[in-house]
Amino acid sequence: MEAAFIYFSLSHKNYIAIDFLAKRIIIVGYPDRTFKPGRHINRAELTKILVETVAGTPSETDYKDCFPDVHSGWFEPYVCYAKAQGWVGGYPDGTFRAAQTVADVEALKMILNANSIVVADPKEAPFKDVAIGQWFTGFVYTAKEMNLLEETGVYYEPGKAMTRAAVAEIMYRVIVMKESESSRFS
């Protein structure tokens, strides 16, 4: 069997997750057959992965022109579908900013919302750098409690940019958890 991606090692820490998603054709990589796991993911790429995971490929005729800066391109039906479902929103200026890198906490919010995962109201901080009262605390707390995060230390770094490998890992864990009808990835 041919490898899904070239220049991608079997020893990569996220190999199982990336291979799992590639076999389900949720992720396809770049035209040169690379995946670039360490590359930061943008809003369009993440939205495509979410929609492909939950709903498949949306209709190009039904989902279009949903943001002033989303009116053409491969990502338009995915973004417009996600907007119609309430998974994503725009910025105060009304734009989506498809090419913008996604912060880790923003990605968690999108992933949990797309998968209809109920976000807990935490009574304690999940990490030393994720305090109670921040807009993203519940998302981080919920993801940590469900074992969806790779982070196991005391710090999370909520402002860091999400990588393609990290998204693949979280999505893999969500799918396995849901398919096993469990409330936590194990």
PDB file of C-alpha atoms in Angstrom:
ATOM      1  CA  MET A   1       0.000   0.000   0.000  1.00  0.00           C
ATOM      2  CA  GLU A   2       1.319   3.421  -0.925  1.00  0.00           C
ATOM      3  CA  ALA A   3       1.939   5.907   1.873  1.00  0.00           C
ATOM      4  CA  ALA A   4      -0.604   8.716   2.120  1.00  0.00           C
ATOM      5  CA  PHE A   5       2.094  11.396   2.317  1.00  0.00           C
ATOM      6  CA  ILE A   6       5.719  11.590   1.275  1.00  0.00           C
ATOM      7  CA  TYR A   7       8.413  12.896   3.612  1.00  0.00           C
ATOM      8  CA  PHE A   8       6.346  11.859   6.616  1.00  0.00           C
ATOM      9  CA  SER A   9       7.907   9.498   9.134  1.00  0.00           C
ATOM     10  CA  LEU A  10       6.238   6.514  10.759  1.00  0.00           C
ATOM     11  CA  SER A  11       7.958   7.667  13.955  1.00  0.00           C
ATOM     12  CA  HIS A  12       6.204  11.069  13.999  1.00  0.00           C
ATOM     13  CA  LYS A  13       4.281  11.382  17.297  1.00  0.00           C
ATOM     14  CA  ASN A  14       1.019  12.087  15.438  1.00  0.00           C
ATOM     15  CA  TYR A  15       1.468   9.453  12.721  1.00  0.00           C
ATOM     16  CA  ILE A  16      -1.477   7.285  13.851  1.00  0.00           C
ATOM     17  CA  ALA A  17      -3.874  10.253  13.916  1.00  0.00           C
ATOM     18  CA  ILE A  18      -2.734  11.653  10.570  1.00  0.00           C
ATOM     19  CA  ASP A  19      -2.804   8.241   8.891  1.00  0.00           C
ATOM     20  CA  PHE A  20      -6.283   7.569  10.332  1.00  0.00           C
ATOM     21  CA  LEU A  21      -7.677  10.829   8.923  1.00  0.00           C
ATOM     22  CA  ALA A  22      -5.914  10.341   5.576  1.00  0.00           C
ATOM     23  CA  LYS A  23      -7.401   6.861   5.172  1.00  0.00           C
ATOM     24  CA  ARG A  24     -10.862   8.341   5.748  1.00  0.00           C
ATOM     25  CA  ILE A  25     -10.062  11.086   3.233  1.00  0.00           C
ATOM     26  CA  ILE A  26     -10.711  13.761   5.839  1.00  0.00           C
ATOM     27  CA  ILE A  27      -7.264  15.193   5.172  1.00  0.00           C
ATOM     28  CA  VAL A  28      -5.562  15.045   1.804  1.00  0.00           C
ATOM     29  CA  GLY A  29      -2.478  17.197   2.231  1.00  0.00           C
ATOM     30  CA  TYR A  30      -0.953  19.383  -0.427  1.00  0.00           C
ATOM     31  CA  PRO A  31      -0.716  18.784  -4.202  1.00  0.00           C
ATOM     32  CA  ASP A  32       2.929  17.664  -3.797  1.00  0.00           C
ATOM     33  CA  ARG A  33       1.689  14.790  -1.540  1.00  0.00           C
ATOM     34  CA  THR A  34       3.111  16.313   1.644  1.00  0.00           C
ATOM     35  CA  PHE A  35       1.199  16.961   4.842  1.00  0.00           C
ATOM     36  CA  LYS A  36       3.544  19.406   6.609  1.00  0.00           C
ATOM     37  CA  PRO A  37       2.479  18.459  10.147  1.00  0.00           C
ATOM     38  CA  GLY A  38       4.406  21.271  11.846  1.00  0.00           C
ATOM     39  CA  ARG A  39       2.861  23.995   9.705  1.00  0.00           C
ATOM     40  CA  HIS A  40       0.347  26.276  11.391  1.00  0.00           C
ATOM     41  CA  ILE A  41      -3.201  25.670  10.238  1.00  0.00           C
ATOM     42  CA  ASN A  42      -5.357  28.482   8.918  1.00  0.00           C
ATOM     43  CA  ARG A  43      -9.075  29.072   9.410  1.00  0.00           C
ATOM     44  CA  ALA A  44     -10.024  27.705   5.964  1.00  0.00           C
ATOM     45  CA  GLU A  45      -8.039  24.478   6.398  1.00  0.00           C
ATOM     46  CA  LEU A  46      -9.435  23.816   9.863  1.00  0.00           C
ATOM     47  CA  THR A  47     -12.980  24.509   8.722  1.00  0.00           C
ATOM     48  CA  LYS A  48     -12.608  22.056   5.831  1.00  0.00           C
ATOM     49  CA  ILE A  49     -11.386  19.331   8.202  1.00  0.00           C
ATOM     50  CA  LEU A  50     -14.315  19.952  10.565  1.00  0.00           C
ATOM     51  CA  VAL A  51     -16.927  19.863   7.830  1.00  0.00           C
ATOM     52  CA  GLU A  52     -15.420  16.782   6.140  1.00  0.00           C
ATOM     53  CA  THR A  53     -15.341  14.982   9.499  1.00  0.00           C
ATOM     54  CA  VAL A  54     -18.888  15.766  10.561  1.00  0.00           C
ATOM     55  CA  ALA A  55     -20.867  16.253   7.343  1.00  0.00           C
ATOM     56  CA  GLY A  56     -18.807  15.358   4.272  1.00  0.00           C
ATOM     57  CA  THR A  57     -18.424  17.664   1.286  1.00  0.00           C
ATOM     58  CA  PRO A  58     -21.024  20.466   1.203  1.00  0.00           C
ATOM     59  CA  SER A  59     -22.873  21.642  -1.886  1.00  0.00           C
ATOM     60  CA  GLU A  60     -21.107  24.443  -3.752  1.00  0.00           C
ATOM     61  CA  THR A  61     -24.451  25.841  -4.897  1.00  0.00           C
ATOM     62  CA  ASP A  62     -26.087  25.823  -1.458  1.00  0.00           C
ATOM     63  CA  TYR A  63     -23.178  27.254   0.511  1.00  0.00           C
ATOM     64  CA  LYS A  64     -21.668  30.411  -0.920  1.00  0.00           C
ATOM     65  CA  ASP A  65     -21.225  34.153  -0.348  1.00  0.00           C
ATOM     66  CA  CYS A  66     -21.462  33.957   3.441  1.00  0.00           C
ATOM     67  CA  PHE A  67     -18.753  36.523   4.284  1.00  0.00           C
ATOM     68  CA  PRO A  68     -17.545  39.511   2.247  1.00  0.00           C
ATOM     69  CA  ASP A  69     -14.111  37.879   1.985  1.00  0.00           C
ATOM     70  CA  VAL A  70     -15.477  34.384   1.237  1.00  0.00           C
ATOM     71  CA  HIS A  71     -16.965  34.558  -2.215  1.00  0.00           C
ATOM     72  CA  SER A  72     -14.770  32.172  -4.179  1.00  0.00           C
ATOM     73  CA  GLY A  73     -12.117  29.544  -3.641  1.00  0.00           C
ATOM     74  CA  TRP A  74     -11.956  25.911  -2.635  1.00  0.00           C
ATOM     75  CA  PHE A  75     -12.896  26.746   0.965  1.00  0.00           C
ATOM     76  CA  GLU A  76     -16.106  28.720   0.269  1.00  0.00           C
ATOM     77  CA  PRO A  77     -18.651  25.869   0.634  1.00  0.00           C
ATOM     78  CA  TYR A  78     -16.909  24.587   3.775  1.00  0.00           C
ATOM     79  CA  VAL A  79     -16.822  27.982   5.473  1.00  0.00           C
ATOM     80  CA  CYS A  80     -20.403  28.778   4.493  1.00  0.00           C
ATOM     81  CA  TYR A  81     -21.636  25.384   5.692  1.00  0.00           C
ATOM     82  CA  ALA A  82     -19.835  25.837   9.030  1.00  0.00           C
ATOM     83  CA  LYS A  83     -21.308  29.315   9.379  1.00  0.00           C
ATOM     84  CA  ALA A  84     -24.815  28.006   8.659  1.00  0.00           C
ATOM     85  CA  GLN A  85     -24.325  25.391  11.392  1.00  0.00           C
ATOM     86  CA  GLY A  86     -23.112  28.026  13.867  1.00  0.00           C
ATOM     87  CA  TRP A  87     -19.643  26.491  14.189  1.00  0.00           C
ATOM     88  CA  VAL A  88     -17.752  29.558  13.007  1.00  0.00           C
ATOM     89  CA  GLY A  89     -18.322  33.280  13.041  1.00  0.00           C
ATOM     90  CA  GLY A  90     -16.702  36.297  11.592  1.00  0.00           C
ATOM     91  CA  TYR A  91     -14.740  39.114  13.090  1.00  0.00           C
ATOM     92  CA  PRO A  92     -16.292  42.435  14.173  1.00  0.00           C
ATOM     93  CA  ASP A  93     -15.651  43.846  10.696  1.00  0.00           C
ATOM     94  CA  GLY A  94     -17.765  41.029   9.201  1.00  0.00           C
ATOM     95  CA  THR A  95     -14.883  39.148   7.576  1.00  0.00           C
ATOM     96  CA  PHE A  96     -13.885  35.501   8.053  1.00  0.00           C
ATOM     97  CA  ARG A  97     -10.139  35.831   7.295  1.00  0.00           C
ATOM     98  CA  ALA A  98      -9.706  32.364   5.803  1.00  0.00           C
ATOM     99  CA  ALA A  99      -5.912  32.573   5.494  1.00  0.00           C
ATOM    100  CA  GLN A 100      -5.385  33.668   9.106  1.00  0.00           C
ATOM    101  CA  THR A 101      -3.575  31.234  11.377  1.00  0.00           C
ATOM    102  CA  VAL A 102      -5.815  29.703  14.035  1.00  0.00           C
ATOM    103  CA  ALA A 103      -4.893  30.079  17.693  1.00  0.00           C
ATOM    104  CA  ASP A 104      -5.029  26.887  19.713  1.00  0.00           C
ATOM    105  CA  VAL A 105      -8.011  28.006  21.816  1.00  0.00           C
ATOM    106  CA  GLU A 106      -9.934  29.207  18.760  1.00  0.00           C
ATOM    107  CA  ALA A 107      -9.387  25.799  17.147  1.00  0.00           C
ATOM    108  CA  LEU A 108     -10.629  24.025  20.275  1.00  0.00           C
ATOM    109  CA  LYS A 109     -13.801  26.122  20.254  1.00  0.00           C
ATOM    110  CA  MET A 110     -14.436  25.314  16.590  1.00  0.00           C
ATOM    111  CA  ILE A 111     -13.726  21.579  17.069  1.00  0.00           C
ATOM    112  CA  LEU A 112     -15.925  21.184  20.141  1.00  0.00           C
ATOM    113  CA  ASN A 113     -18.768  23.208  18.600  1.00  0.00           C
ATOM    114  CA  ALA A 114     -18.660  21.242  15.336  1.00  0.00           C
ATOM    115  CA  ASN A 115     -18.806  17.962  17.214  1.00  0.00           C
ATOM    116  CA  SER A 116     -21.659  19.074  19.514  1.00  0.00           C
ATOM    117  CA  ILE A 117     -19.529  18.546  22.601  1.00  0.00           C
ATOM    118  CA  VAL A 118     -21.053  20.256  25.624  1.00  0.00           C
ATOM    119  CA  VAL A 119     -18.557  22.629  27.201  1.00  0.00           C
ATOM    120  CA  ALA A 120     -18.223  22.408  30.974  1.00  0.00           C
ATOM    121  CA  ASP A 121     -18.334  25.354  33.352  1.00  0.00           C
ATOM    122  CA  PRO A 122     -15.094  24.709  35.223  1.00  0.00           C
ATOM    123  CA  LYS A 123     -14.682  25.442  38.903  1.00  0.00           C
ATOM    124  CA  GLU A 124     -10.901  25.226  38.692  1.00  0.00           C
ATOM    125  CA  ALA A 125      -8.312  26.260  36.151  1.00  0.00           C
ATOM    126  CA  PRO A 126      -7.247  23.397  33.853  1.00  0.00           C
ATOM    127  CA  PHE A 127      -3.701  24.792  33.486  1.00  0.00           C
ATOM    128  CA  LYS A 128      -1.695  27.472  35.298  1.00  0.00           C
ATOM    129  CA  ASP A 129      -1.916  29.773  32.262  1.00  0.00           C
ATOM    130  CA  VAL A 130      -5.653  29.215  31.657  1.00  0.00           C
ATOM    131  CA  ALA A 131      -7.494  31.076  34.389  1.00  0.00           C
ATOM    132  CA  ILE A 132     -11.166  30.890  35.320  1.00  0.00           C
ATOM    133  CA  GLY A 133     -13.174  33.617  33.590  1.00  0.00           C
ATOM    134  CA  GLN A 134     -11.420  33.691  30.204  1.00  0.00           C
ATOM    135  CA  TRP A 135     -13.671  33.071  27.185  1.00  0.00           C
ATOM    136  CA  PHE A 136     -11.769  29.899  26.321  1.00  0.00           C
ATOM    137  CA  THR A 137     -11.380  28.325  29.783  1.00  0.00           C
ATOM    138  CA  GLY A 138     -14.393  26.037  29.415  1.00  0.00           C
ATOM    139  CA  PHE A 139     -13.185  24.771  26.033  1.00  0.00           C
ATOM    140  CA  VAL A 140      -9.692  23.985  27.335  1.00  0.00           C
ATOM    141  CA  TYR A 141     -11.057  22.431  30.527  1.00  0.00           C
ATOM    142  CA  THR A 142     -13.499  20.227  28.594  1.00  0.00           C
ATOM    143  CA  ALA A 143     -10.862  19.111  26.076  1.00  0.00           C
ATOM    144  CA  LYS A 144      -8.440  18.284  28.894  1.00  0.00           C
ATOM    145  CA  GLU A 145     -11.061  16.319  30.855  1.00  0.00           C
ATOM    146  CA  MET A 146     -11.950  14.342  27.709  1.00  0.00           C
ATOM    147  CA  ASN A 147      -8.250  13.597  27.059  1.00  0.00           C
ATOM    148  CA  LEU A 148      -8.376  15.338  23.681  1.00  0.00           C
ATOM    149  CA  LEU A 149      -5.200  17.342  24.309  1.00  0.00           C
ATOM    150  CA  GLU A 150      -1.620  16.213  23.962  1.00  0.00           C
ATOM    151  CA  GLU A 151      -0.550  18.669  26.674  1.00  0.00           C
ATOM    152  CA  THR A 152      -0.060  16.911  30.001  1.00  0.00           C
ATOM    153  CA  GLY A 153       2.007  19.461  31.915  1.00  0.00           C
ATOM    154  CA  VAL A 154       0.897  22.393  34.032  1.00  0.00           C
ATOM    155  CA  TYR A 155       1.027  24.981  31.213  1.00  0.00           C
ATOM    156  CA  TYR A 156      -1.044  25.098  28.029  1.00  0.00           C
ATOM    157  CA  GLU A 157       0.088  28.236  26.144  1.00  0.00           C
ATOM    158  CA  PRO A 158      -3.411  29.248  24.987  1.00  0.00           C
ATOM    159  CA  GLY A 159      -2.203  31.873  22.506  1.00  0.00           C
ATOM    160  CA  LYS A 160       0.009  29.551  20.481  1.00  0.00           C
ATOM    161  CA  ALA A 161      -0.854  28.793  16.887  1.00  0.00           C
ATOM    162  CA  MET A 162      -2.397  25.404  16.201  1.00  0.00           C
ATOM    163  CA  THR A 163      -0.420  23.063  13.953  1.00  0.00           C
ATOM    164  CA  ARG A 164      -1.810  20.715  11.352  1.00  0.00           C
ATOM    165  CA  ALA A 165      -0.541  17.735  13.375  1.00  0.00           C
ATOM    166  CA  ALA A 166      -2.210  18.961  16.576  1.00  0.00           C
ATOM    167  CA  VAL A 167      -5.550  19.361  14.781  1.00  0.00           C
ATOM    168  CA  ALA A 168      -5.214  15.857  13.342  1.00  0.00           C
ATOM    169  CA  GLU A 169      -4.510  14.465  16.817  1.00  0.00           C
ATOM    170  CA  ILE A 170      -7.522  16.164  18.404  1.00  0.00           C
ATOM    171  CA  MET A 171      -9.841  15.199  15.535  1.00  0.00           C
ATOM    172  CA  TYR A 172      -8.626  11.592  15.686  1.00  0.00           C
ATOM    173  CA  ARG A 173      -9.318  11.484  19.422  1.00  0.00           C
ATOM    174  CA  VAL A 174     -12.788  13.001  18.975  1.00  0.00           C
ATOM    175  CA  ILE A 175     -13.718  10.490  16.253  1.00  0.00           C
ATOM    176  CA  VAL A 176     -12.442   7.485  18.218  1.00  0.00           C
ATOM    177  CA  MET A 177     -14.222   8.704  21.347  1.00  0.00           C
ATOM    178  CA  LYS A 178     -17.513   9.201  19.505  1.00  0.00           C
ATOM    179  CA  GLU A 179     -17.294   5.905  17.599  1.00  0.00           C
ATOM    180  CA  SER A 180     -16.606   4.011  20.838  1.00  0.00           C
ATOM    181  CA  GLU A 181     -19.521   5.906  22.455  1.00  0.00           C
ATOM    182  CA  SER A 182     -17.274   7.003  25.255  1.00  0.00           C
ATOM    183  CA  SER A 183     -17.252  10.314  27.097  1.00  0.00           C
ATOM    184  CA  ARG A 184     -13.444  10.353  27.164  1.00  0.00           C
ATOM    185  CA  PHE A 185     -10.663   9.323  24.771  1.00  0.00           C
ATOM    186  CA  SER A 186      -8.597   6.426  26.092  1.00  0.00           C
TER     187      SER A 186
END
